[in-house]
Short mmCIF file of C-alpha atoms and ligand atoms in Angstrom, two decimals:
data_model
loop_
_atom_site.label_atom_id
_atom_site.label_comp_id
_atom_site.label_asym_id
_atom_site.label_seq_id
_atom_site.Cartn_x
_atom_site.Cartn_y
_atom_site.Cartn_z
CA MET R 1 -20.68 14.39 27.54
CA ILE R 2 -18.62 13.69 24.46
CA ASP R 3 -18.93 10.56 22.40
CA ASP R 4 -15.86 10.47 20.25
CA LYS R 5 -13.27 13.12 20.78
CA ARG R 6 -10.29 12.78 18.47
CA GLY R 7 -7.12 14.35 19.81
CA ASP R 8 -3.96 15.15 17.91
CA GLU R 9 -2.93 11.54 18.44
CA ALA R 10 -6.14 10.26 16.86
CA LEU R 11 -6.10 6.85 15.29
CA PRO R 12 -3.43 6.55 12.62
CA THR R 13 -4.17 5.48 9.06
CA ASP R 14 -2.49 2.12 9.60
CA ARG R 15 -5.06 1.34 12.30
CA GLN R 16 -5.75 -2.08 10.79
CA SER R 17 -2.24 -3.28 11.57
CA ARG R 18 -1.81 -1.62 14.94
CA GLN R 19 -2.85 -3.07 18.25
CA THR R 20 -5.51 -1.10 20.09
CA ALA R 21 -5.95 -0.44 23.80
CA ALA R 22 -8.77 1.15 25.78
CA ILE R 23 -7.92 2.54 29.23
CA VAL R 24 -11.02 2.53 31.42
CA GLY R 25 -10.50 5.02 34.25
CA PRO R 26 -7.59 7.26 33.21
CA GLY R 27 -7.01 8.67 36.71
CA SER R 28 -3.65 8.61 38.52
CA ILE R 29 -2.64 5.12 37.39
CA GLY R 30 -4.69 4.80 34.19
CA GLY R 31 -3.61 8.28 33.08
CA THR R 32 0.07 7.60 33.78
CA ILE R 33 -0.04 4.30 31.91
CA ALA R 34 -2.00 5.81 29.02
CA ALA R 35 0.44 8.70 28.67
CA TRP R 36 3.47 6.39 28.57
CA LEU R 37 1.80 4.10 26.03
CA ALA R 38 0.67 7.00 23.84
CA ALA R 39 4.04 8.76 24.04
CA SER R 40 5.96 5.60 23.15
CA ASP R 41 3.57 4.96 20.26
CA ALA R 42 3.44 1.29 21.27
CA ILE R 43 -0.28 0.89 20.67
CA SER R 44 -3.26 2.99 19.61
CA VAL R 45 -4.79 4.31 22.84
CA THR R 46 -8.40 5.27 23.56
CA LEU R 47 -9.33 6.76 26.92
CA CYS R 48 -12.71 5.71 28.34
CA VAL R 49 -13.51 8.53 30.72
CA ARG R 50 -16.18 9.45 33.23
CA THR R 51 -14.99 13.05 33.50
CA PRO R 52 -13.70 14.38 30.15
CA PHE R 53 -10.57 16.55 29.92
CA ASP R 54 -8.54 18.17 27.16
CA ARG R 55 -4.97 16.96 27.24
CA LEU R 56 -3.36 14.29 29.36
CA VAL R 57 -0.32 15.78 31.08
CA VAL R 58 1.88 13.64 33.33
CA GLU R 59 4.89 15.04 35.18
CA THR R 60 7.17 12.03 35.50
CA PRO R 61 10.52 11.89 37.34
CA THR R 62 12.36 12.24 34.02
CA THR R 63 10.07 14.07 31.62
CA ARG R 64 6.75 15.78 31.03
CA LEU R 65 4.37 13.72 28.95
CA ASP R 66 1.75 15.79 27.14
CA VAL R 67 -0.54 13.78 24.89
CA ALA R 68 -4.14 13.79 23.69
CA PRO R 69 -5.27 10.28 22.81
CA ARG R 70 -8.72 9.61 21.46
CA GLN R 71 -11.25 10.03 24.27
CA ILE R 72 -14.78 8.68 24.67
CA SER R 73 -17.20 9.16 27.54
CA ARG R 74 -20.06 6.92 26.43
CA PRO R 75 -19.79 3.14 26.29
CA ASP R 76 -21.97 3.01 23.19
CA ALA R 77 -19.17 4.85 21.31
CA ALA R 78 -16.72 2.04 22.14
CA GLN R 79 -15.72 -0.89 19.94
CA PRO R 80 -13.77 -4.08 20.62
CA VAL R 81 -10.04 -3.59 21.16
CA ASP R 82 -7.03 -5.87 21.60
CA TRP R 83 -6.43 -4.73 25.18
CA VAL R 84 -8.67 -3.22 27.84
CA LEU R 85 -6.75 -1.79 30.80
CA ILE R 86 -9.02 -1.24 33.81
CA ALA R 87 -7.70 1.36 36.25
CA THR R 88 -10.73 2.47 38.22
CA LYS R 89 -10.75 2.19 41.99
CA THR R 90 -11.83 -1.25 43.23
CA TYR R 91 -15.23 0.06 44.39
CA ASP R 92 -16.00 1.31 40.87
CA VAL R 93 -16.10 -2.11 39.22
CA ALA R 94 -19.86 -2.04 38.57
CA GLY R 95 -19.43 1.12 36.49
CA THR R 96 -17.00 -0.64 34.16
CA ALA R 97 -19.55 -3.27 33.09
CA ALA R 98 -21.08 -1.13 30.34
CA TRP R 99 -17.61 -0.39 28.94
CA LEU R 100 -16.58 -4.02 29.01
CA ALA R 101 -19.75 -5.07 27.20
CA GLN R 102 -18.66 -2.93 24.22
CA LEU R 103 -14.87 -3.21 24.38
CA VAL R 104 -14.41 -6.96 24.81
CA GLY R 105 -14.43 -8.93 21.59
CA ARG R 106 -13.43 -12.50 20.86
CA GLU R 107 -9.68 -11.83 21.16
CA THR R 108 -9.65 -9.05 23.74
CA ARG R 109 -7.48 -9.33 26.82
CA VAL R 110 -8.45 -7.40 29.93
CA ALA R 111 -5.69 -6.24 32.29
CA VAL R 112 -6.84 -5.22 35.78
CA LEU R 113 -4.56 -2.56 37.28
CA GLN R 114 -5.91 -2.35 40.81
CA ASN R 115 -4.86 -3.00 44.36
CA GLY R 116 -5.82 -6.04 46.41
CA VAL R 117 -5.79 -9.77 45.69
CA GLU R 118 -9.14 -10.20 43.94
CA HIS R 119 -8.45 -8.81 40.47
CA VAL R 120 -9.93 -11.82 38.69
CA ARG R 121 -12.79 -12.46 41.13
CA ARG R 122 -13.92 -8.84 40.90
CA PHE R 123 -14.47 -9.08 37.16
CA ALA R 124 -15.62 -12.69 36.95
CA ASP R 125 -19.23 -11.62 36.24
CA HIS R 126 -18.17 -9.42 33.32
CA VAL R 127 -15.27 -11.15 31.55
CA PRO R 128 -14.31 -14.85 31.17
CA SER R 129 -11.50 -15.48 33.68
CA ASP R 130 -9.09 -16.80 31.04
CA ARG R 131 -9.13 -13.35 29.38
CA LEU R 132 -8.32 -11.50 32.60
CA LEU R 133 -4.77 -10.52 33.49
CA PRO R 134 -4.23 -9.29 37.05
CA VAL R 135 -1.58 -6.58 37.33
CA MET R 136 0.18 -5.50 40.52
CA VAL R 137 0.99 -1.83 40.22
CA ASP R 138 3.72 0.04 42.05
CA ILE R 139 3.60 3.49 40.52
CA PRO R 140 3.19 6.33 43.02
CA ALA R 141 1.01 8.81 41.18
CA GLU R 142 -1.41 11.55 42.19
CA ARG R 143 -4.02 13.42 40.24
CA ASP R 144 -4.22 17.19 40.72
CA ALA R 145 -7.19 17.50 38.34
CA PRO R 146 -8.71 15.36 35.56
CA GLY R 147 -5.89 14.78 33.04
CA ARG R 148 -3.21 16.33 35.32
CA ILE R 149 -1.02 13.77 37.08
CA ARG R 150 2.25 13.66 39.02
CA GLN R 151 4.23 10.42 38.91
CA ARG R 152 6.53 10.43 41.95
CA ARG R 153 9.14 7.88 40.90
CA ARG R 154 9.84 5.33 38.19
CA GLY R 155 7.07 2.75 38.21
CA THR R 156 7.02 -1.00 38.21
CA MET R 157 4.29 -3.53 37.47
CA GLU R 158 4.19 -7.27 37.98
CA VAL R 159 2.08 -9.79 36.05
CA PRO R 160 1.77 -13.57 36.16
CA ALA R 161 4.27 -15.27 33.85
CA GLY R 162 2.64 -16.66 30.71
CA SER R 163 1.66 -15.56 27.23
CA ALA R 164 -0.77 -12.83 28.36
CA GLY R 165 1.71 -11.42 30.88
CA HIS R 166 4.45 -11.51 28.27
CA ALA R 167 2.29 -9.69 25.70
CA PHE R 168 1.33 -7.07 28.31
CA ALA R 169 4.99 -6.51 29.24
CA ALA R 170 5.85 -6.04 25.56
CA LEU R 171 3.51 -3.03 25.37
CA PHE R 172 5.80 -1.18 27.79
CA GLU R 173 9.14 -1.94 26.16
CA ARG R 174 9.60 1.70 25.15
CA ALA R 175 8.05 3.21 28.29
CA GLU R 176 9.89 4.02 31.49
CA ILE R 177 7.83 1.48 33.40
CA ASP R 178 9.41 -1.86 34.29
CA VAL R 179 7.07 -4.83 33.94
CA SER R 180 8.23 -8.11 35.47
CA GLU R 181 6.68 -11.51 34.90
CA SER R 182 6.24 -13.43 38.14
CA SER R 183 6.21 -17.20 38.51
CA ASP R 184 4.47 -16.76 41.89
CA PHE R 185 2.05 -13.90 41.42
CA VAL R 186 -0.16 -15.03 44.33
CA THR R 187 2.73 -14.49 46.73
CA ALA R 188 3.54 -11.12 45.18
CA ILE R 189 0.02 -9.73 45.63
CA TRP R 190 -0.32 -11.02 49.18
CA GLN R 191 3.03 -9.46 50.10
CA LYS R 192 1.67 -6.17 48.83
CA LEU R 193 -1.60 -6.71 50.70
CA CYS R 194 0.41 -7.09 53.92
CA VAL R 195 1.79 -3.60 53.31
CA ASN R 196 -1.54 -2.10 52.29
CA SER R 197 -3.56 -3.69 55.12
CA ALA R 198 -1.14 -2.30 57.73
CA GLY R 199 -1.63 1.17 56.20
CA ALA R 200 -5.10 1.22 57.79
CA VAL R 201 -3.49 2.25 61.09
CA SER R 202 -2.45 5.49 59.46
CA VAL R 203 -5.97 6.02 58.11
CA LEU R 204 -7.71 5.31 61.42
CA SER R 205 -5.32 7.46 63.44
CA ASN R 206 -5.47 10.18 60.76
CA GLU R 207 -1.67 10.33 60.96
CA PRO R 208 0.90 10.05 58.13
CA GLY R 209 3.05 6.91 57.80
CA GLY R 210 5.43 8.11 60.54
CA VAL R 211 2.83 6.87 63.04
CA ALA R 212 4.50 3.44 62.64
CA ARG R 213 7.42 4.80 64.67
CA ARG R 214 5.15 4.75 67.73
CA GLU R 215 5.02 1.34 69.36
CA PRO R 216 1.23 1.08 70.01
CA ALA R 217 0.54 1.81 66.32
CA ALA R 218 3.25 -0.64 65.24
CA GLU R 219 1.65 -3.34 67.41
CA ILE R 220 -1.69 -2.98 65.60
CA MET R 221 0.16 -3.10 62.27
CA ARG R 222 1.87 -6.33 63.34
CA ALA R 223 -1.49 -7.87 64.26
CA LEU R 224 -2.96 -6.90 60.87
CA ILE R 225 0.04 -8.30 59.00
CA ARG R 226 -0.03 -11.53 61.04
CA GLU R 227 -3.67 -12.11 60.05
CA CYS R 228 -2.96 -11.20 56.44
CA ILE R 229 -0.10 -13.72 56.37
CA ALA R 230 -2.30 -16.48 57.82
CA VAL R 231 -5.06 -15.95 55.25
CA GLY R 232 -2.57 -15.44 52.41
CA ARG R 233 -0.91 -18.76 53.20
CA ALA R 234 -4.32 -20.47 53.10
CA GLU R 235 -4.82 -18.89 49.65
CA GLY R 236 -1.51 -20.36 48.44
CA ALA R 237 0.94 -17.51 49.03
CA VAL R 238 4.39 -18.25 50.45
CA LEU R 239 4.80 -15.68 53.20
CA ASP R 240 7.55 -15.70 55.79
CA ASP R 241 6.97 -14.44 59.33
CA SER R 242 9.86 -12.01 58.81
CA LEU R 243 7.40 -9.99 56.70
CA ILE R 244 5.81 -8.72 59.92
CA GLU R 245 8.86 -6.75 61.02
CA SER R 246 9.99 -5.85 57.50
CA VAL R 247 6.65 -4.20 56.68
CA VAL R 248 6.65 -2.22 59.93
CA GLN R 249 10.25 -1.20 59.24
CA ARG R 250 9.30 -0.13 55.71
CA TYR R 251 6.73 2.29 57.18
CA ARG R 252 9.29 3.50 59.74
CA ASP R 253 11.91 4.10 57.03
CA ALA R 254 9.53 6.02 54.75
CA PRO R 255 9.33 9.82 55.10
CA ALA R 256 7.38 10.51 58.30
CA ASP R 257 4.90 12.70 56.42
CA SER R 258 4.00 10.18 53.69
CA VAL R 259 0.27 9.88 53.18
CA ASN R 260 -1.09 6.62 51.80
CA SER R 261 -3.86 6.77 49.21
CA MET R 262 -6.58 5.62 51.60
CA LEU R 263 -5.65 8.35 54.09
CA ALA R 264 -5.65 10.86 51.24
CA ASP R 265 -9.12 9.61 50.27
CA ARG R 266 -10.34 9.86 53.86
CA ARG R 267 -9.06 13.43 54.20
CA ALA R 268 -10.75 14.41 50.94
CA SER R 269 -14.00 12.66 51.95
CA ARG R 270 -13.71 10.38 48.93
CA PRO R 271 -14.76 6.72 49.05
CA MET R 272 -12.02 4.42 50.38
CA GLU R 273 -10.81 1.04 49.12
CA TRP R 274 -11.17 -0.43 52.62
CA ASP R 275 -12.82 -3.62 51.44
CA ALA R 276 -10.07 -4.51 48.93
CA ARG R 277 -7.33 -3.72 51.46
CA ASN R 278 -8.76 -4.85 54.82
CA GLY R 279 -12.25 -6.34 54.43
CA VAL R 280 -10.83 -9.00 52.13
CA VAL R 281 -8.69 -10.51 54.91
CA GLY R 282 -11.77 -11.29 56.99
CA ARG R 283 -13.88 -12.40 54.01
CA LEU R 284 -11.28 -14.88 52.78
CA GLY R 285 -10.31 -15.81 56.35
CA LYS R 286 -13.88 -16.95 56.96
CA LYS R 287 -13.69 -19.21 53.91
CA HIS R 288 -10.68 -20.97 55.42
CA GLY R 289 -11.94 -20.98 59.03
CA ILE R 290 -9.26 -18.48 60.10
CA ALA R 291 -10.24 -15.92 62.75
CA THR R 292 -9.23 -12.35 61.85
CA PRO R 293 -10.54 -10.22 64.74
CA VAL R 294 -8.17 -7.29 64.26
CA SER R 295 -8.79 -7.03 60.51
CA ASP R 296 -12.56 -7.32 61.10
CA THR R 297 -12.51 -4.52 63.65
CA VAL R 298 -10.36 -2.29 61.45
CA ALA R 299 -12.54 -2.98 58.39
CA GLY R 300 -15.66 -2.20 60.42
CA LEU R 301 -14.24 1.14 61.55
CA LEU R 302 -13.14 2.04 58.02
CA ALA R 303 -16.57 1.08 56.66
CA THR R 304 -18.18 3.34 59.25
CA ILE R 305 -15.96 6.30 58.30
CA ASP R 306 -16.63 5.61 54.61
CA GLU R 307 -20.37 5.42 55.17
CA SER R 308 -20.56 8.68 57.11
CA ALA R 309 -18.43 10.46 54.47
CA ARG R 310 -20.78 9.12 51.77
CA SER R 311 -23.85 10.41 53.61
CA LYS R 312 -22.30 13.92 53.72
CA ARG R 313 -21.28 13.98 50.01
N1 NAP E 253 -2.38 6.13 42.70
C1 NAP E 253 -1.42 5.31 43.10
O1 NAP E 253 -0.30 5.75 43.45
C2 NAP E 253 -1.63 3.82 43.08
C3 NAP E 253 -0.51 2.98 43.23
C4 NAP E 253 -0.70 1.60 43.15
C5 NAP E 253 -1.97 1.07 42.98
N2 NAP E 253 -3.04 1.92 42.85
C6 NAP E 253 -4.35 1.30 42.62
O2 NAP E 253 -4.74 1.58 41.27
C7 NAP E 253 -6.19 1.66 41.18
C8 NAP E 253 -6.57 3.00 40.56
O3 NAP E 253 -6.21 4.02 41.50
P1 NAP E 253 -5.98 5.54 41.11
O4 NAP E 253 -5.17 6.12 42.21
O5 NAP E 253 -5.51 5.65 39.72
O6 NAP E 253 -7.48 6.10 41.21
P2 NAP E 253 -8.05 7.50 40.65
O7 NAP E 253 -6.96 8.49 40.51
O8 NAP E 253 -9.20 7.83 41.54
O9 NAP E 253 -8.58 7.14 39.20
C9 NAP E 253 -9.69 6.34 38.98
C10 NAP E 253 -10.28 6.77 37.67
O10 NAP E 253 -11.39 5.92 37.36
C11 NAP E 253 -12.37 6.74 36.76
N3 NAP E 253 -13.66 6.05 36.74
C12 NAP E 253 -14.42 5.61 37.76
N4 NAP E 253 -15.54 5.01 37.29
C13 NAP E 253 -15.48 5.09 35.94
C14 NAP E 253 -16.33 4.67 34.90
N5 NAP E 253 -17.49 4.05 35.13
N6 NAP E 253 -15.96 4.92 33.62
C15 NAP E 253 -14.79 5.55 33.34
N7 NAP E 253 -13.94 5.97 34.28
C16 NAP E 253 -14.28 5.75 35.57
C17 NAP E 253 -12.34 7.99 37.60
O11 NAP E 253 -13.03 9.02 36.92
P3 NAP E 253 -13.26 10.52 37.52
O12 NAP E 253 -12.22 11.34 36.82
O13 NAP E 253 -14.66 10.87 37.15
O14 NAP E 253 -13.04 10.42 39.01
C18 NAP E 253 -10.84 8.21 37.68
O15 NAP E 253 -10.36 8.86 36.52
C19 NAP E 253 -6.70 1.49 42.62
O16 NAP E 253 -7.06 0.15 42.86
C20 NAP E 253 -5.48 1.88 43.48
O17 NAP E 253 -5.48 1.26 44.75
C21 NAP E 253 -2.90 3.27 42.89
#
C-alpha cells in the first residue's frame, strides 16, 4: 500500500487557488475522467485507489492520454477537496465510506458517476443529499489492467440542471467529453435504465447483443422494458411506450458481437451490477404497488449466478 504517491503531475505550487478533485475508483470510467481532467489541467486531481498503479494511460478515439496524478491508497492520507467523483461499481458503495469521511468538507460536492437510478439514495447514509450530484455516464471504456484503459468513442455525461451541474460541466470544458445539463434528469436516467435492464437478456443467455435479433429474446426484452417504463413513470419519469421498440431496435442495430458490461463481468466471474440494473425495478415497483414479475425473475436468476461466482472466487 502507498499513502501519498506524488506523480509528475503532483500538486502545483498555486494549489491554494486551484480547485481540487479526488476520483474514488479510477477504473474504466474514473480513470478516463481523471485522465481527461489531468490532461486538460482543469483541476488538481488526486486518485483514490484500491489497487495502485504507476501511470494512468487512456487510449481515446483521438489521442493517447498518459498522466500520473497524485495517488493515494489509504483514506487516512486524504483531505477535504472541492469535488469528489465516485466511480466505483454500484456494489462497492460501502467501500467508499472511509474515503468520503476524509474527503468531504464543508464545501465539498460529490458527483456520483454510476449506472442506475439511485445515485443519491445509494450515498444518502454517507453524504448530505444536497451535496450529491448524480451523473449519467455514456462513455464506453474498458480496463485492460489497473491504469490501462481503452475509451471506445467520444463520451457524454448528463447532469441535472442547476448550479452544481453547471459547475461540474465547467470542469470538462477543455476535455473531449460533452456534459449536458438536463431539465428532466429523472426521465434521462430511467430511459437509460430501460436500455440497461433489457441487457440482462444478453447476460442470462450468455450471448452478445445480437441475441436481440431473435424474437424470443426480443420478447423478454420488451417485457423488461414495459415494467421499467411502468415503474419509471411512477417515479416521475416521462416515458413513451415507443421506447419499447426503440430500445429493442437499438440492440438489433448494434454490432452483433457487442458485449455489455454485465455480460463481460459474468464471463470474467466478477460481481455484477444486477441490483442497480434489474433488482431496482422490482424494489421500486413494490413501493408503488406495481407488479414486476419478469424483472423479479430476471433479477433472481442474475443474483443466483452472481452468488455462485462469488462462492468460487
Ligand atoms: N465502463 C463503461 O463503459 C461504463 C459506461 C457507463 C457507465 N458505467 C458505470 O460506471 C460505474 C463504474 O464502472 P467501471 O466500468 O468504471 O468499473 P471498473 O472498471 O470496475 O472500475 C471501478 C473501480 O473502482 C475501484 N474501487 C472499488 N472499490 C474501491 C474502494 N473502496 N476504494 C477505491 N477504489 C475502489 C476499483 O478498484 P480495483 O482496481 O481494485 O478493481 C476500480 O478501479 C458503474 O456503475 C458502471 O455501470 C460504466
